Short mmCIF file of C-alpha atoms in Angstrom, two decimals:
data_model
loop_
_atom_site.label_atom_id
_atom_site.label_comp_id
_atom_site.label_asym_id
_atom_site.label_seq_id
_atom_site.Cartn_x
_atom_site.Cartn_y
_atom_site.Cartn_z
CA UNK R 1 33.67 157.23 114.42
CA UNK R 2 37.22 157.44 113.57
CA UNK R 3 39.05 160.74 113.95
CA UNK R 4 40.78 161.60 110.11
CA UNK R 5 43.70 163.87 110.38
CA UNK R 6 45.62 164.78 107.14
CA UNK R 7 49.19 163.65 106.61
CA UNK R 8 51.89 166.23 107.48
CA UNK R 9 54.84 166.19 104.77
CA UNK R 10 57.11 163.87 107.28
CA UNK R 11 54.42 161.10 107.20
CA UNK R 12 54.05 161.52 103.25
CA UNK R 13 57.62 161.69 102.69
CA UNK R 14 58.25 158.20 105.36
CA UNK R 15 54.99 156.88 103.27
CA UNK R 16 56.41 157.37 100.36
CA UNK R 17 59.80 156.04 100.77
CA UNK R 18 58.01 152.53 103.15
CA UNK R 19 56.25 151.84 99.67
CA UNK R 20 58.97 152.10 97.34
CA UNK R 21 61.23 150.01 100.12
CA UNK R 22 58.48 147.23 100.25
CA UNK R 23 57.91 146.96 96.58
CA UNK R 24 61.31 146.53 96.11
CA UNK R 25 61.98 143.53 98.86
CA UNK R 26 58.59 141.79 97.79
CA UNK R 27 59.00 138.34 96.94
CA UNK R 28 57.15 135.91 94.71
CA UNK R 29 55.03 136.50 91.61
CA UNK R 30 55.94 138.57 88.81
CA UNK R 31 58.72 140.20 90.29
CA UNK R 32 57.01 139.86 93.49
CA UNK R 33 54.78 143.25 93.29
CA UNK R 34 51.00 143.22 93.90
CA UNK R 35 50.38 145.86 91.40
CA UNK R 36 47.53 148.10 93.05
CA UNK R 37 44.22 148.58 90.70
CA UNK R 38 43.96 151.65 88.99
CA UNK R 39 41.47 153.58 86.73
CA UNK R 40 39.29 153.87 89.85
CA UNK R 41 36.01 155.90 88.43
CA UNK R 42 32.85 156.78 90.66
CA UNK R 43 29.13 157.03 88.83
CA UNK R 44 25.99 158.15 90.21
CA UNK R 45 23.45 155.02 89.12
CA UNK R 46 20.10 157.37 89.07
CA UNK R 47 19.01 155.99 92.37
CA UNK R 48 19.10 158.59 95.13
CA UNK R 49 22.70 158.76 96.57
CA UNK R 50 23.75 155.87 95.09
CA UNK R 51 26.69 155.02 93.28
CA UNK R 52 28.95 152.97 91.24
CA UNK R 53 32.66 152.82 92.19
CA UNK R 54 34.71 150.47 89.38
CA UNK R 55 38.47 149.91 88.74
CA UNK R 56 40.57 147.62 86.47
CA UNK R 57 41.39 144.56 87.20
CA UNK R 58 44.71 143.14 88.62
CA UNK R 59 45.28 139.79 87.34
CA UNK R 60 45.35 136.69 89.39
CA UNK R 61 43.28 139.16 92.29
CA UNK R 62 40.90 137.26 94.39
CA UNK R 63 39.69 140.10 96.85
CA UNK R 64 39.29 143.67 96.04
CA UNK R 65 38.82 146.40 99.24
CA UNK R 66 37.58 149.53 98.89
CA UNK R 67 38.80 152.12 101.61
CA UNK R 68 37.23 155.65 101.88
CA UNK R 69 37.69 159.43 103.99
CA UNK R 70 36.10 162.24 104.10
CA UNK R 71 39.59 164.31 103.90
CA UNK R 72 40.44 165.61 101.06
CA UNK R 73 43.92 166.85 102.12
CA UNK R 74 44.67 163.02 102.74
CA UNK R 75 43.14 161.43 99.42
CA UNK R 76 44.88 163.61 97.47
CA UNK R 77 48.49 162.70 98.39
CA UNK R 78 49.12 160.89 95.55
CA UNK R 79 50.77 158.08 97.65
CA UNK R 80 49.79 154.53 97.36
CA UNK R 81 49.00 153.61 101.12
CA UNK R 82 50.63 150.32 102.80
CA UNK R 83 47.25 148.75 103.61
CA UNK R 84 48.95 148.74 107.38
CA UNK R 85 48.57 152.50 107.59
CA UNK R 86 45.02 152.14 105.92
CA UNK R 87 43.70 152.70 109.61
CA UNK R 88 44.11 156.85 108.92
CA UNK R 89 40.85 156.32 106.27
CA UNK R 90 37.67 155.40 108.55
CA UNK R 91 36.11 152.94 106.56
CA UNK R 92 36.74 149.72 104.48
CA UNK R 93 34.11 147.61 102.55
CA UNK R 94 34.71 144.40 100.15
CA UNK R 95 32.13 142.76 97.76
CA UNK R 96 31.21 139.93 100.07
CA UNK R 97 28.72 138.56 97.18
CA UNK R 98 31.58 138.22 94.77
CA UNK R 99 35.03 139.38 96.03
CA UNK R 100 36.71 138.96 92.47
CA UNK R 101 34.42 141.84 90.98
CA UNK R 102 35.87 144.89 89.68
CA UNK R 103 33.24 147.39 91.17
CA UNK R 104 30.94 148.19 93.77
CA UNK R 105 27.22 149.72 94.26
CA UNK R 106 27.49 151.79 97.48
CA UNK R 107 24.76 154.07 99.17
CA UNK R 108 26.23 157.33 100.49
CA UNK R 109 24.54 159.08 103.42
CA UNK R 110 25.06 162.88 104.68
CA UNK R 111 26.03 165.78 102.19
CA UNK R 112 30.21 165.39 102.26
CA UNK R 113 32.25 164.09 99.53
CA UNK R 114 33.59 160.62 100.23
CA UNK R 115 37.23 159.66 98.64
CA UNK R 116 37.86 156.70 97.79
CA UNK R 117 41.28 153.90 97.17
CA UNK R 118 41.35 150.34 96.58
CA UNK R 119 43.11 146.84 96.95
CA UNK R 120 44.00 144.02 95.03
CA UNK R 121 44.50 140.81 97.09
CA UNK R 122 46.87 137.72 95.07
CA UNK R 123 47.41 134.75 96.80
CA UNK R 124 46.74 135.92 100.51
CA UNK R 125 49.01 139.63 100.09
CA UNK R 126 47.21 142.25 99.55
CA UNK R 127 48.20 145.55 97.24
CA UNK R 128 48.96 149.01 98.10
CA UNK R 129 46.28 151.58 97.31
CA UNK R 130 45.86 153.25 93.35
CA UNK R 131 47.81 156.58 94.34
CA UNK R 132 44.64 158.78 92.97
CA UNK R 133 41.55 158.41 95.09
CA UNK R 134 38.51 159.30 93.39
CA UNK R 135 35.54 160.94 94.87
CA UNK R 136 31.69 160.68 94.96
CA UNK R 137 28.90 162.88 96.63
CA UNK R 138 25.64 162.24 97.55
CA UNK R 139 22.24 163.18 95.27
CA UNK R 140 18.87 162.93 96.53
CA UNK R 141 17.54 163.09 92.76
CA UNK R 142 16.34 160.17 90.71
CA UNK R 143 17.35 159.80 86.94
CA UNK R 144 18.00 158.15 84.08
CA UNK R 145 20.31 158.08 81.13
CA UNK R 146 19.79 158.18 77.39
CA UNK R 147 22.14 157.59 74.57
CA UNK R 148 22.34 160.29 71.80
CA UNK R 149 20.49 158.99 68.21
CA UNK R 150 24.41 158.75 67.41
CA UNK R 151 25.35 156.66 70.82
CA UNK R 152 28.48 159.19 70.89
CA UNK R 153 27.95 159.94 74.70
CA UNK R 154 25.86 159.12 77.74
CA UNK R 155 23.89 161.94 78.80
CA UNK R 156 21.47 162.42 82.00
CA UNK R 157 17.56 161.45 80.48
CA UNK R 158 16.08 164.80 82.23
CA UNK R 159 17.03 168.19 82.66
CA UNK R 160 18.48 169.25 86.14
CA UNK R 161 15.58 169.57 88.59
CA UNK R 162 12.61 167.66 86.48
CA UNK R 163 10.83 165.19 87.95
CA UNK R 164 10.67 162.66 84.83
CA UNK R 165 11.83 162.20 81.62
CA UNK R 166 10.44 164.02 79.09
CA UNK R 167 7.17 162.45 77.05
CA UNK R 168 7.30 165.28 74.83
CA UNK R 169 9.25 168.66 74.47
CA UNK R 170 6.38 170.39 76.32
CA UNK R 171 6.08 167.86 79.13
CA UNK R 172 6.26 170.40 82.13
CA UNK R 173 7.20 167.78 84.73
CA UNK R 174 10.18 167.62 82.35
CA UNK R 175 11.18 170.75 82.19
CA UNK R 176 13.16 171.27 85.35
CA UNK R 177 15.02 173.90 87.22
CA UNK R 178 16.70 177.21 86.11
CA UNK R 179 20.44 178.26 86.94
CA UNK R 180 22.42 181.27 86.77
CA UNK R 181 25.51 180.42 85.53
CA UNK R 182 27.73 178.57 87.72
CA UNK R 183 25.71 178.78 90.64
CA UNK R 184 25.03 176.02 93.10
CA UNK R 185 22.03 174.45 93.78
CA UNK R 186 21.21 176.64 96.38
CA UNK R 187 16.85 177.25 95.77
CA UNK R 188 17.50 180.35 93.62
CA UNK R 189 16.95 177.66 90.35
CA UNK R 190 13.58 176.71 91.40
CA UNK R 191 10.75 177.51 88.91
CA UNK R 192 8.10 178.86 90.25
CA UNK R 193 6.60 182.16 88.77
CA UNK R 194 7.37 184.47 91.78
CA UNK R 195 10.29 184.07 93.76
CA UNK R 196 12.77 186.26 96.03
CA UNK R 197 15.27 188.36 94.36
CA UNK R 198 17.98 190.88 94.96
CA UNK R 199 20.51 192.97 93.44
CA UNK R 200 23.03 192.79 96.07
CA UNK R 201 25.66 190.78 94.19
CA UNK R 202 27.23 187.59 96.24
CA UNK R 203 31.02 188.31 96.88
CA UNK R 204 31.84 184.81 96.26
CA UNK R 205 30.73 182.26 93.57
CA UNK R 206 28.38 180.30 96.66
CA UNK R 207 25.86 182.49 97.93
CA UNK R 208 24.51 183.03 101.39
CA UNK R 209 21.10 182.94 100.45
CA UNK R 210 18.10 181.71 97.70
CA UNK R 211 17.62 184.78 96.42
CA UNK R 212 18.15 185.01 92.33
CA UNK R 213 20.29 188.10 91.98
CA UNK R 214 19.35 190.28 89.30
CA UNK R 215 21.59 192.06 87.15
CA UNK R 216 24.69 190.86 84.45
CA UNK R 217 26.26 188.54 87.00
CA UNK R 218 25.08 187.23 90.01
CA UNK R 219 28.56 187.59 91.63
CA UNK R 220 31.14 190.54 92.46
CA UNK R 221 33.87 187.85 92.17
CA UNK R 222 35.31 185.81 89.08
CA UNK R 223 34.64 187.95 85.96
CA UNK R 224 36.77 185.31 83.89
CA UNK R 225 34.31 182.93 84.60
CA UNK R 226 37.41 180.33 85.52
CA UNK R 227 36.09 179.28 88.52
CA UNK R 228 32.78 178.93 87.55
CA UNK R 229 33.82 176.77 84.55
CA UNK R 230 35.72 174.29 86.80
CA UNK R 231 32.96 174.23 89.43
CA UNK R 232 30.47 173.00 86.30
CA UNK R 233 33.30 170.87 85.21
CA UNK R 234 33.25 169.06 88.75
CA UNK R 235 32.54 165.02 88.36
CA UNK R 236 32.42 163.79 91.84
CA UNK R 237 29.03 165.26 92.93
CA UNK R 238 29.84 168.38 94.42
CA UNK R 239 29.35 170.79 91.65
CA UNK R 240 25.59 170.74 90.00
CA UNK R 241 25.46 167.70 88.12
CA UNK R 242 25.30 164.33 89.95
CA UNK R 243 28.70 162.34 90.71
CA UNK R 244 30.48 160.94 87.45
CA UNK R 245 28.20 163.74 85.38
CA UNK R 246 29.24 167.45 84.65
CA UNK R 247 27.47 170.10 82.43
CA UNK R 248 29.12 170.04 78.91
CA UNK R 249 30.98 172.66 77.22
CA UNK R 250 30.00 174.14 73.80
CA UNK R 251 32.35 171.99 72.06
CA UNK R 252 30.84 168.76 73.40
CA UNK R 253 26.69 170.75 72.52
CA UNK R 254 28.55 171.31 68.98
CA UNK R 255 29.68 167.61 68.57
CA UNK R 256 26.45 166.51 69.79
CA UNK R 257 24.14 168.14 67.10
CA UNK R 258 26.17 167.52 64.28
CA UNK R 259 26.57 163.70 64.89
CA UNK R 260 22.69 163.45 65.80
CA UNK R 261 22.16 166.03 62.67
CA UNK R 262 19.64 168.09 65.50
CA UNK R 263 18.40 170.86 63.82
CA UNK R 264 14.98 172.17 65.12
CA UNK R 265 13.21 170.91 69.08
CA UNK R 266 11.76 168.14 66.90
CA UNK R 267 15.29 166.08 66.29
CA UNK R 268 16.37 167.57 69.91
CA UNK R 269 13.43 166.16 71.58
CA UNK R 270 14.02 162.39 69.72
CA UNK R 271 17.64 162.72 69.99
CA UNK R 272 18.33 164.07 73.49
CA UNK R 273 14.75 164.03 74.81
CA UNK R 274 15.37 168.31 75.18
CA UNK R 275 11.84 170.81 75.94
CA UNK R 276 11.18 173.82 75.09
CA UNK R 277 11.59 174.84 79.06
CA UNK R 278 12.11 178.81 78.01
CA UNK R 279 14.60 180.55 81.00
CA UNK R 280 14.58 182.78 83.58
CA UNK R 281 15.96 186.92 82.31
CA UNK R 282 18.61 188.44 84.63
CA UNK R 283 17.44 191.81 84.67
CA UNK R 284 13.86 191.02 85.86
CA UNK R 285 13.66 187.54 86.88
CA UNK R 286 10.58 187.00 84.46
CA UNK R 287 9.89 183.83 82.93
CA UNK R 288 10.04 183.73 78.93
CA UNK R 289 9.93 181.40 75.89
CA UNK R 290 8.32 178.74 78.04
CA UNK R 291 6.76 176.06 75.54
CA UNK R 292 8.50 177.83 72.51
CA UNK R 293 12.29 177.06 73.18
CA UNK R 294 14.92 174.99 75.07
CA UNK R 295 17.68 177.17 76.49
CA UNK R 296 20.67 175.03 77.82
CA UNK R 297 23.74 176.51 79.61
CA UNK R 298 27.44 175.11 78.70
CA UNK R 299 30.28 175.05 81.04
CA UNK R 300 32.17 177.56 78.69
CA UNK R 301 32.61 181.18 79.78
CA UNK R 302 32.84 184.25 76.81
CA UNK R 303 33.79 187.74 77.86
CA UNK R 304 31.91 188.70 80.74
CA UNK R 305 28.75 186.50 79.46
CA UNK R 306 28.54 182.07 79.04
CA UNK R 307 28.08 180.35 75.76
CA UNK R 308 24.09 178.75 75.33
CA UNK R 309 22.14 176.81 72.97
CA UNK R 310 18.82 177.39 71.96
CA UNK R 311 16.33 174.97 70.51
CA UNK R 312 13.32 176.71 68.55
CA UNK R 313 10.61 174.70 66.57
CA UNK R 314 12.65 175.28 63.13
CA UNK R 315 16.50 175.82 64.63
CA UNK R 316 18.92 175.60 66.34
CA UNK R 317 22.15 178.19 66.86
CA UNK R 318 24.52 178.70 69.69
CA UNK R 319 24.60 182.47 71.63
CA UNK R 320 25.82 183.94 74.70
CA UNK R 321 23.82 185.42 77.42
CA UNK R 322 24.29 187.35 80.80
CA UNK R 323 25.47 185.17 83.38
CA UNK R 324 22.48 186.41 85.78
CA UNK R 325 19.84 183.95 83.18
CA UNK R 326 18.35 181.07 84.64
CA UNK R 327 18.46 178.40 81.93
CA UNK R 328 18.47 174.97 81.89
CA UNK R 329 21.29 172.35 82.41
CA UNK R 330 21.32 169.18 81.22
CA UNK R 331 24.67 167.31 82.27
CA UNK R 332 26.88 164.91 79.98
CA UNK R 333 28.67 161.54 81.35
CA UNK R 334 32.40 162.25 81.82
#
């Protein structure tokens, strides 16, 4: 296994100026420059730690290579790499079974985030690398997608933890797990009736342990919410939601309902296929409203509380609650 080591600023500054030397003596072409591909994007398929990696096409490309690290300090240069340097990434893969297409199905193993560049090859020279990697991490989870009643957005067909898609709004293998807000998937969402608690307070936003902290908040640290927010907002599978997905803010619940015209669990349910999973309360960690109402977390922060909706048999209306709730999450296509 190849050893990655991060660029120091001399080796990003040489990098930089080597590419804009070569790009300027190319010869050949349109002004002799193998434009690199961009718009690199990386989505989870629903198979277990599997995903999509696409770009856009370069014209007249005949090979595309997809080279990938685990370093973050080193993706995120925003240099595009002289494939002869590419040996500081450890891996390289092309589409053997068609070499001309614009993406790639890849199974990721192990729990890192992978980063990930490409190359065009035209006429036997190959590209530099896009200049902004993008990143995918592993999910063990199976799932599906559904397209709003409006086809507006792509959203995940299941609620974060359920086993299936829902066959009705009180399908229970459908109803899933139940997060505080902002808080990893670290056991404390599972749903079982009785579980560990504690009112010691986490001093950062990843707990230690599974326990679901009772209280307001389930952490001494971040009262803005900020960090939280981003950490829901995450998109390459190391936040909540799997790798391309992210949980969606109330603007994006508001859009949602008024272009599928949801009003009560019955349009939810045939819009969004959303149950009436009930939640978890902060204070005591009992379960209510199971099989009367859907109560779904947004990444947007209010006060010292997070914006949620709730889905009732004749309404629907947005509210805040403690950040210590368990809800549910149900994650939106970026």
């Amino acid at each position: 296994m190849n050893t990655i080591k991060p660029l120091n600023q001399l080796s990003k500054l040489l990098l930089t100026l080597m590419t804009a030397l070569t790009l300027s003596a190319c010869g050949g072409g349109s002004g002799g420059v193998v434009l690199a591909p961009e718009t690199l994007t990386a989505v989870a398929t629903g198979t277990p730690n599997e995903v999509v990696i696409s770009w856009a096409a370069v014209t007249g490309a005949s090979t595309y290579t997809l080279y990938s690290t685990t370093d973050a300090a080193l993706a995120n240069t925003g240099v595009n790499f002289n494939p002869i340097n590419l040996s500081v990434f450890n891996t390289s893969v092309a589409n053997t079974a068609d070499p001309a297409s614009t993406s790639l199905t890849l199974s990721l193993v192990g729990d890192s985030t992978t980063y990930y560049v490409v190359t065009a090859t035209v006429n036997g020279v190959e590209s530099f690398t896009n200049s902004t990697a993008t990143a995918a991490t592993a999910n063990s989870f199976a799932f599906g997608t559904t397209a709003s009643t409006s086809e507006t957005e792509v959203w995940m067909d299941r609620n974060l933890g359920a086993s299936q898609m829902a066959g009705s709004s009180t399908d229970a293998l459908a109803y899933g797990d139940l997060y505080q807000w902002g808080r990893p998937t670290d056991g404390h969402q599972t749903r079982a009736v009785s579980i560990p608690t504690t009112t010691t307070l986490s001093e950062s936003i990843t707990p230690t342990d599974d326990s679901f902290i009772t209280g307001t908040d389930w952490t001494s640290t971040d009262s803005t919410g900020a960090e939280r927010t981003a950490f829901l907002s995450r998109i390459d599978g190391s936040g909540i939601c799997p790798t391309g997905f992210r949980v969606p803010t109330q603007v994006e619940w508001q859009a949602e309902i008024g272009a599928d015209g949801i009003n009560a669990i019955t349009s939810a349910f045939d819009s969004l296929k959303l149950t009436v999973a009930g939640g978890r309360n902060g204070s005591t960690a009992a379960l209510g409203n199971v099989g009367s109402g859907g109560i779904y977390w947004s990444s947007t922060a209010s006060d010292d509380s997070a914006i949620l909706l709730r889905v009732q048999s004749s309404a629907v209306s947005f509210d805040f609650a403690a950040r210590a709730f368990g809800l549910s999450v149900r994650c939106i296509k970026d």
